[in-house]
Coordinates of C-alpha atoms in Angstrom, one line a residue:
Chain A
X357 CA 109.7 -99.2 -53.2
X358 CA 109.0 -103.0 -52.4
X359 CA 109.6 -105.5 -54.7
X360 CA 108.7 -109.4 -54.8
X361 CA 112.1 -111.2 -54.1
X362 CA 113.2 -114.0 -56.4
X363 CA 113.5 -116.9 -56.3
X364 CA 109.7 -116.6 -55.3
X365 CA 109.5 -117.8 -51.7
X366 CA 107.0 -117.4 -48.8
X367 CA 108.3 -116.2 -45.5
X368 CA 105.9 -116.3 -42.5
X369 CA 102.9 -116.6 -44.5
X370 CA 103.7 -113.8 -46.9
X371 CA 105.6 -113.5 -50.1
X372 CA 109.2 -112.8 -49.6
X373 CA 109.9 -109.0 -50.6
X374 CA 112.9 -106.6 -50.6
X375 CA 113.4 -102.9 -50.6
X376 CA 117.0 -103.1 -51.5
X377 CA 117.3 -101.2 -54.9
X378 CA 120.3 -103.1 -55.9
X379 CA 118.8 -106.6 -55.4
X380 CA 115.7 -105.3 -57.4
X381 CA 117.8 -104.1 -60.3
X382 CA 119.8 -107.3 -60.3
X383 CA 116.5 -109.4 -60.6
X384 CA 115.2 -107.2 -63.3
X385 CA 118.5 -107.5 -65.3
X386 CA 118.4 -111.2 -64.9
X387 CA 114.6 -111.3 -65.8
X388 CA 115.2 -109.5 -69.3
X389 CA 118.4 -111.3 -70.1
X390 CA 116.9 -114.6 -69.5
X391 CA 113.7 -114.0 -71.3
X392 CA 113.6 -114.9 -75.1
X393 CA 111.9 -112.4 -77.4
X394 CA 108.2 -113.5 -77.9
X395 CA 108.1 -115.5 -74.6
X396 CA 106.4 -112.8 -72.5
X397 CA 102.6 -113.0 -72.6
X398 CA 101.4 -110.1 -74.9
X399 CA 104.7 -108.3 -74.9
X400 CA 106.7 -109.8 -77.7
X401 CA 109.4 -107.2 -77.6
X402 CA 110.2 -107.9 -74.0
X403 CA 113.4 -109.9 -73.3
X404 CA 116.7 -110.3 -74.9
X405 CA 118.5 -112.2 -77.8
X406 CA 121.1 -113.0 -75.0
X407 CA 118.8 -115.7 -73.7
X408 CA 118.9 -117.6 -77.2
X409 CA 122.7 -118.0 -76.9
X410 CA 121.7 -121.2 -75.0
X411 CA 121.0 -122.8 -78.4
X412 CA 124.2 -122.1 -80.3
X413 CA 127.8 -121.9 -79.8
X414 CA 128.4 -118.1 -80.0
X415 CA 131.2 -116.4 -81.9
X416 CA 132.7 -113.0 -81.6
X417 CA 130.6 -111.2 -84.1
X418 CA 127.3 -113.0 -82.2
X419 CA 128.4 -111.6 -79.1
X420 CA 128.8 -108.3 -80.5
X421 CA 125.5 -108.2 -82.0
X422 CA 123.9 -109.6 -78.6
X423 CA 125.6 -106.8 -76.6
X424 CA 124.0 -104.0 -78.9
X425 CA 120.6 -105.7 -78.6
X426 CA 120.7 -106.6 -74.9
X427 CA 121.7 -102.8 -74.1
X428 CA 118.6 -101.3 -75.9
X429 CA 116.5 -104.3 -74.3
X430 CA 117.6 -103.5 -70.8
X431 CA 117.0 -99.8 -71.3
X432 CA 113.4 -100.9 -72.4
X433 CA 112.8 -103.3 -69.6
X434 CA 114.4 -101.3 -66.6
X435 CA 113.2 -97.9 -66.0
X436 CA 114.5 -97.0 -62.6
X437 CA 118.1 -97.6 -63.1
X438 CA 120.7 -96.3 -66.0
X439 CA 122.4 -99.1 -67.8
X440 CA 126.0 -97.9 -68.4
X441 CA 127.9 -100.8 -70.1
X442 CA 127.7 -104.4 -70.6
X443 CA 130.3 -107.0 -71.9
X444 CA 130.8 -110.9 -72.1
X445 CA 133.7 -112.9 -70.7
X446 CA 134.1 -115.7 -73.1
X447 CA 137.2 -116.9 -71.1
X448 CA 134.8 -118.3 -68.4
X449 CA 133.6 -120.9 -70.9
X450 CA 135.4 -124.2 -70.2
X451 CA 134.6 -127.8 -71.5
X452 CA 133.7 -128.9 -68.1
X453 CA 131.6 -125.5 -67.1
X454 CA 130.3 -124.0 -70.5
X455 CA 129.0 -120.9 -68.8
X456 CA 129.2 -117.4 -70.4
X457 CA 129.6 -114.6 -67.9
X458 CA 127.8 -111.4 -68.6
X459 CA 128.8 -108.2 -66.9
X460 CA 126.5 -105.3 -66.7
X461 CA 127.2 -101.8 -65.0
X462 CA 124.5 -99.5 -64.1
X463 CA 123.7 -96.5 -62.1
X464 CA 121.0 -96.4 -59.4
X465 CA 118.8 -93.5 -59.1
X466 CA 121.0 -91.9 -56.3
X467 CA 124.1 -92.1 -58.4
X468 CA 125.6 -95.3 -57.1
X469 CA 127.3 -97.5 -59.8
X470 CA 126.9 -101.1 -59.5
X471 CA 127.9 -104.1 -61.5
X472 CA 125.7 -107.1 -62.0
X473 CA 126.9 -110.6 -63.1
X474 CA 124.8 -113.0 -64.9
X475 CA 125.5 -116.3 -66.2
X476 CA 124.3 -117.9 -69.5
X477 CA 124.6 -121.5 -70.2
X478 CA 125.9 -121.9 -73.7
X479 CA 126.8 -125.2 -75.6
X480 CA 130.4 -124.0 -76.0
X481 CA 132.6 -121.3 -77.7
X482 CA 133.8 -121.3 -81.4
X483 CA 137.5 -121.6 -81.7
X484 CA 139.9 -122.9 -84.4
X485 CA 139.2 -126.3 -83.2
X486 CA 135.5 -126.4 -83.4
X487 CA 135.1 -124.8 -86.9
X488 CA 134.7 -127.7 -89.3
Chain B
X1274 CA 82.4 -94.3 -43.6
X1275 CA 84.1 -96.1 -46.3
X1276 CA 82.1 -97.2 -49.1
X1277 CA 82.4 -100.6 -50.9
X1278 CA 84.4 -100.3 -54.1
X1279 CA 82.2 -101.5 -56.9
X1280 CA 83.3 -104.2 -59.3
X1281 CA 83.3 -103.4 -63.1
X1282 CA 81.8 -106.4 -64.8
X1283 CA 82.4 -104.8 -68.1
X1284 CA 86.2 -105.2 -67.6
X1285 CA 86.8 -108.3 -69.7
X1286 CA 89.7 -107.7 -71.8
X1287 CA 93.4 -108.1 -71.1
X1288 CA 94.2 -104.4 -70.8
X1289 CA 90.9 -103.4 -68.9
X1290 CA 91.6 -106.4 -66.4
X1291 CA 95.3 -105.4 -66.2
X1292 CA 94.2 -101.6 -65.6
X1293 CA 91.9 -102.8 -62.8
X1294 CA 94.3 -105.2 -61.0
X1295 CA 96.9 -102.1 -60.9
X1296 CA 94.2 -99.8 -59.7
X1297 CA 93.4 -102.3 -57.0
X1298 CA 97.0 -103.0 -56.1
X1299 CA 97.4 -99.2 -55.6
X1300 CA 94.8 -99.4 -52.6
X1301 CA 95.9 -102.9 -51.1
X1302 CA 99.6 -102.6 -51.6
X1303 CA 100.7 -98.9 -52.1
X1304 CA 104.2 -99.8 -51.2
X1305 CA 104.5 -101.7 -54.4
X1306 CA 105.0 -98.9 -57.1
X1307 CA 107.3 -100.6 -59.4
X1308 CA 105.5 -100.7 -63.0
X1309 CA 108.4 -101.9 -65.1
X1310 CA 107.7 -104.8 -67.2
X1311 CA 110.6 -106.6 -65.5
X1312 CA 109.3 -106.3 -62.1
X1313 CA 108.1 -109.7 -60.8
X1314 CA 104.7 -108.4 -59.6
X1315 CA 104.1 -106.9 -63.2
X1316 CA 104.5 -110.5 -64.5
X1317 CA 102.1 -111.8 -62.2
X1318 CA 99.5 -109.0 -63.2
X1319 CA 100.1 -109.6 -66.9
X1320 CA 99.7 -113.5 -66.5
X1321 CA 96.3 -112.9 -64.4
X1322 CA 95.1 -110.4 -66.9
X1323 CA 95.7 -113.0 -69.8
X1324 CA 94.0 -115.7 -67.9
X1325 CA 91.2 -113.4 -67.3
X1326 CA 90.9 -112.4 -70.8
X1327 CA 90.9 -116.2 -71.9
X1328 CA 88.4 -117.2 -69.3
X1329 CA 86.0 -114.4 -70.5
X1330 CA 86.3 -115.6 -74.0
X1331 CA 85.1 -119.2 -72.9
X1332 CA 82.4 -117.6 -70.9
X1333 CA 81.1 -115.6 -73.7
X1334 CA 81.2 -118.8 -76.1
X1335 CA 79.3 -120.8 -73.5
X1336 CA 76.8 -118.0 -73.2
X1337 CA 76.1 -117.5 -77.1
X1338 CA 75.6 -121.4 -77.4
X1339 CA 72.5 -121.0 -75.3
X1340 CA 70.6 -118.8 -77.8
X1341 CA 69.3 -119.9 -81.2
X1342 CA 70.4 -116.5 -82.7
X1343 CA 74.2 -116.7 -81.6
X1344 CA 74.9 -120.5 -81.3
X1345 CA 77.5 -121.8 -83.7
X1346 CA 77.7 -125.4 -82.8
X1347 CA 75.0 -128.0 -84.5
X1348 CA 75.1 -129.6 -81.1
X1349 CA 73.9 -126.7 -79.2
X1350 CA 71.0 -126.2 -81.7
X1351 CA 69.9 -129.7 -81.5
X1352 CA 69.9 -129.8 -77.7
X1353 CA 68.0 -126.7 -77.8
X1354 CA 65.3 -128.0 -80.2
X1355 CA 65.1 -131.2 -78.1
X1356 CA 64.4 -129.2 -74.9
X1357 CA 61.4 -127.5 -76.6
X1358 CA 60.1 -131.0 -77.9
X1359 CA 60.9 -130.0 -81.5
X1360 CA 62.3 -132.9 -83.4
X1361 CA 64.7 -132.0 -86.2
X1362 CA 64.1 -133.8 -89.5
X1363 CA 67.5 -134.8 -89.8
X1364 CA 69.3 -136.2 -93.0
X1365 CA 66.8 -137.4 -95.8
X1366 CA 67.6 -139.2 -98.8
X1367 CA 66.8 -138.0 -102.2
X1368 CA 63.3 -139.2 -103.6
X1369 CA 62.4 -140.2 -107.1
X1370 CA 59.2 -141.7 -108.4
X1371 CA 59.7 -144.1 -111.3
X1372 CA 56.8 -145.7 -113.5
X1373 CA 57.2 -149.3 -114.5
X1374 CA 55.4 -150.4 -117.4
X1375 CA 54.3 -154.3 -117.4
X1376 CA 54.3 -155.2 -121.2
X1377 CA 52.9 -158.7 -120.6
X1378 CA 49.3 -158.9 -120.8
X1379 CA 49.2 -162.4 -119.1
X1380 CA 51.1 -162.0 -115.7
X1381 CA 52.0 -159.5 -112.9
X1382 CA 55.4 -158.4 -112.2
X1383 CA 56.9 -158.1 -108.8
X1384 CA 59.5 -155.9 -107.7
X1385 CA 60.7 -156.8 -104.1
X1386 CA 62.0 -154.3 -101.5
X1387 CA 65.6 -153.3 -101.9
X1388 CA 66.0 -153.6 -105.5
X1389 CA 68.6 -151.4 -106.9
X1390 CA 68.2 -148.7 -109.5
X1391 CA 70.7 -146.3 -111.0
X1392 CA 70.7 -143.0 -112.7
X1393 CA 73.5 -141.3 -114.3
X1394 CA 73.8 -137.5 -114.2
X1395 CA 76.8 -135.5 -115.3
X1396 CA 78.8 -138.6 -115.6
X1397 CA 78.0 -139.5 -111.9
X1398 CA 76.1 -142.7 -111.0
X1399 CA 73.5 -142.5 -108.3
X1400 CA 71.9 -145.5 -106.8
X1401 CA 68.2 -145.7 -105.6
X1402 CA 66.2 -148.6 -104.1
X1403 CA 62.6 -149.3 -103.2
X1404 CA 61.9 -150.0 -99.6
X1405 CA 58.4 -151.5 -100.1
X1406 CA 57.5 -154.5 -102.4
X1407 CA 55.8 -153.5 -105.6
X1408 CA 53.6 -155.2 -108.0
X1409 CA 52.9 -154.2 -111.6
X1410 CA 49.7 -155.6 -112.9
X1411 CA 49.5 -157.1 -116.6
X1412 CA 49.6 -154.3 -119.2
X1413 CA 49.7 -151.4 -116.9
X1414 CA 52.2 -149.1 -115.4
X1415 CA 52.7 -148.7 -111.5
X1416 CA 54.5 -145.7 -109.7
X1417 CA 57.4 -146.9 -107.4
X1418 CA 59.1 -144.6 -104.9
X1419 CA 62.7 -144.8 -104.6
X1420 CA 65.4 -143.5 -102.2
X1421 CA 68.8 -142.5 -103.1
X1422 CA 71.6 -144.0 -100.8
X1423 CA 72.8 -147.2 -99.6
X1424 CA 70.4 -149.8 -98.0
X1425 CA 71.6 -151.0 -94.4
X1426 CA 69.8 -154.1 -93.6
X1427 CA 70.0 -156.0 -90.2
X1428 CA 72.1 -153.8 -88.3
X1429 CA 72.0 -155.3 -84.8
X1430 CA 71.4 -152.7 -82.1
X1431 CA 71.4 -155.1 -79.2
X1432 CA 71.5 -159.0 -78.6
X1433 CA 70.7 -158.6 -74.9
X1434 CA 67.7 -156.1 -74.7
X1435 CA 66.3 -156.4 -71.1
X1436 CA 62.9 -154.9 -72.0
X1437 CA 63.5 -152.1 -69.4
X1438 CA 61.8 -148.8 -70.1
X1439 CA 63.2 -145.9 -72.2
X1440 CA 66.0 -148.0 -74.0
X1441 CA 67.8 -146.2 -76.8
X1442 CA 70.2 -147.0 -79.2
X1443 CA 72.7 -145.0 -81.6
X1444 CA 72.7 -146.3 -85.2
X1445 CA 76.1 -147.4 -86.5
X1446 CA 75.5 -144.9 -89.5
X1447 CA 75.3 -141.3 -88.3
X1448 CA 74.1 -140.2 -91.8
X1449 CA 71.3 -142.5 -91.7
X1450 CA 67.8 -141.3 -93.2
X1451 CA 65.5 -141.2 -90.3
X1452 CA 62.3 -141.4 -92.3
X1453 CA 63.3 -144.8 -93.8
X1454 CA 64.3 -146.4 -90.6
X1455 CA 62.7 -149.6 -89.7
X1456 CA 63.1 -151.6 -86.6
X1457 CA 62.5 -155.3 -85.9
X1458 CA 62.3 -156.8 -82.5
X1459 CA 62.8 -160.6 -82.0
X1460 CA 61.1 -161.8 -79.1
X1461 CA 60.8 -165.6 -78.1
X1462 CA 62.3 -166.5 -81.6
X1463 CA 59.7 -164.3 -83.4
X1464 CA 60.8 -161.4 -85.6
X1465 CA 58.4 -158.6 -85.4
X1466 CA 58.2 -155.1 -87.2
X1467 CA 57.6 -152.5 -85.0
X1468 CA 55.8 -149.2 -85.8
X1469 CA 57.6 -145.7 -86.1
X1470 CA 56.1 -142.8 -84.0
X1471 CA 57.1 -139.1 -84.1
X1472 CA 57.3 -139.0 -80.3
X1473 CA 57.2 -141.3 -77.2
X1474 CA 54.0 -139.6 -75.9
X1475 CA 52.1 -140.9 -79.0
X1476 CA 52.8 -144.5 -78.8
X1477 CA 49.6 -146.2 -77.5
X1478 CA 50.0 -148.3 -74.3
X1479 CA 51.2 -151.6 -74.8
X1480 CA 52.0 -151.0 -78.7
X1481 CA 55.2 -152.0 -80.2
X1482 CA 56.6 -148.6 -81.3
X1483 CA 59.8 -146.8 -81.5
X1484 CA 60.9 -143.1 -82.2
X1485 CA 63.8 -142.0 -84.3
X1486 CA 65.3 -138.8 -83.5
X1487 CA 68.4 -136.7 -83.9
X1488 CA 70.9 -136.8 -81.0
X1489 CA 72.7 -133.7 -80.1
X1490 CA 76.0 -135.1 -81.4
X1491 CA 74.4 -135.6 -84.8
X1492 CA 73.9 -139.2 -84.6
X1493 CA 70.5 -141.0 -85.1
X1494 CA 68.9 -142.5 -82.1
X1495 CA 66.3 -145.0 -81.8
X1496 CA 64.3 -144.8 -78.6
X1497 CA 61.6 -147.5 -77.2
X1498 CA 58.7 -146.8 -74.9
X1499 CA 58.7 -146.3 -71.3
X1500 CA 56.0 -149.0 -70.5
X1501 CA 53.5 -146.2 -70.2
X1502 CA 53.7 -145.0 -74.0
X1503 CA 54.7 -148.4 -75.7

């Protein structure tokens, strides 16, 4: 199986492609999580609510909701891998680098379990100090 | 011998274009088998199909505008009529005929052109005016034709006309009544009333004539002769 490699580039006059399954799945996970619902042409259910975290400061409850939705969205959007688990690492958010780390574990068709890491930019994290 | 794949010109919607593209991809790139919506190639296929669907919509719209039975835009129909030499009548004022009696047995009574009349119907006032001078003789009544609307006089179409053939001008009021349009041309300080004809071909040579027509945009256009006619 050959897939177009992202970021989209040309190599030797041809579109860069990859046959590495892990790379392909990583790209797909990133595509699903970074696409907001209703954003895809004529496929409004494609995408994830995780992408909308960029607009608001997430709290614990919001992250739990986002995880439940994202697991279903990843299952719908990726057919050739089994999504096993997903979690957020809110400790990665700092005032100088407000980035939310998202980890996803999945199993490839041949049974190998892999872990993917996606970074989502967020405005910050709700703490006792940010609650007004 | 391999045969050329025929193209299905009936595939014009998002779903059929998408299916055609994927069928084509199976032949030219058999190694690409991933059909997940998350695949970057599938995203391209979706976008191309969407663009094809939209383009077909506009192609259809443009095609429909070419036929009287399917055109929806006034501009298309007027342009189509002009192509066949048919002159749409355009907007027309309501016309009323009033009879004015002169009670005097000694003198005539003159009604100058542009005299304003009014009529009330359902508590709404409508204004009319006459476009020709009228005279009512002693102890008789005369019929006067009135046109509803607002009289526009001395609208200047051009102050520097060159006398070149086929000059045309758009009137400032797009809802002007074409049948009551008059044109005066001032030449060497002399103001002359020109005659209105239904087409340029009908204007006699060297006659001072003009044609009023409905432009495709809906505006009223005044066109002068081409030196052969008018």
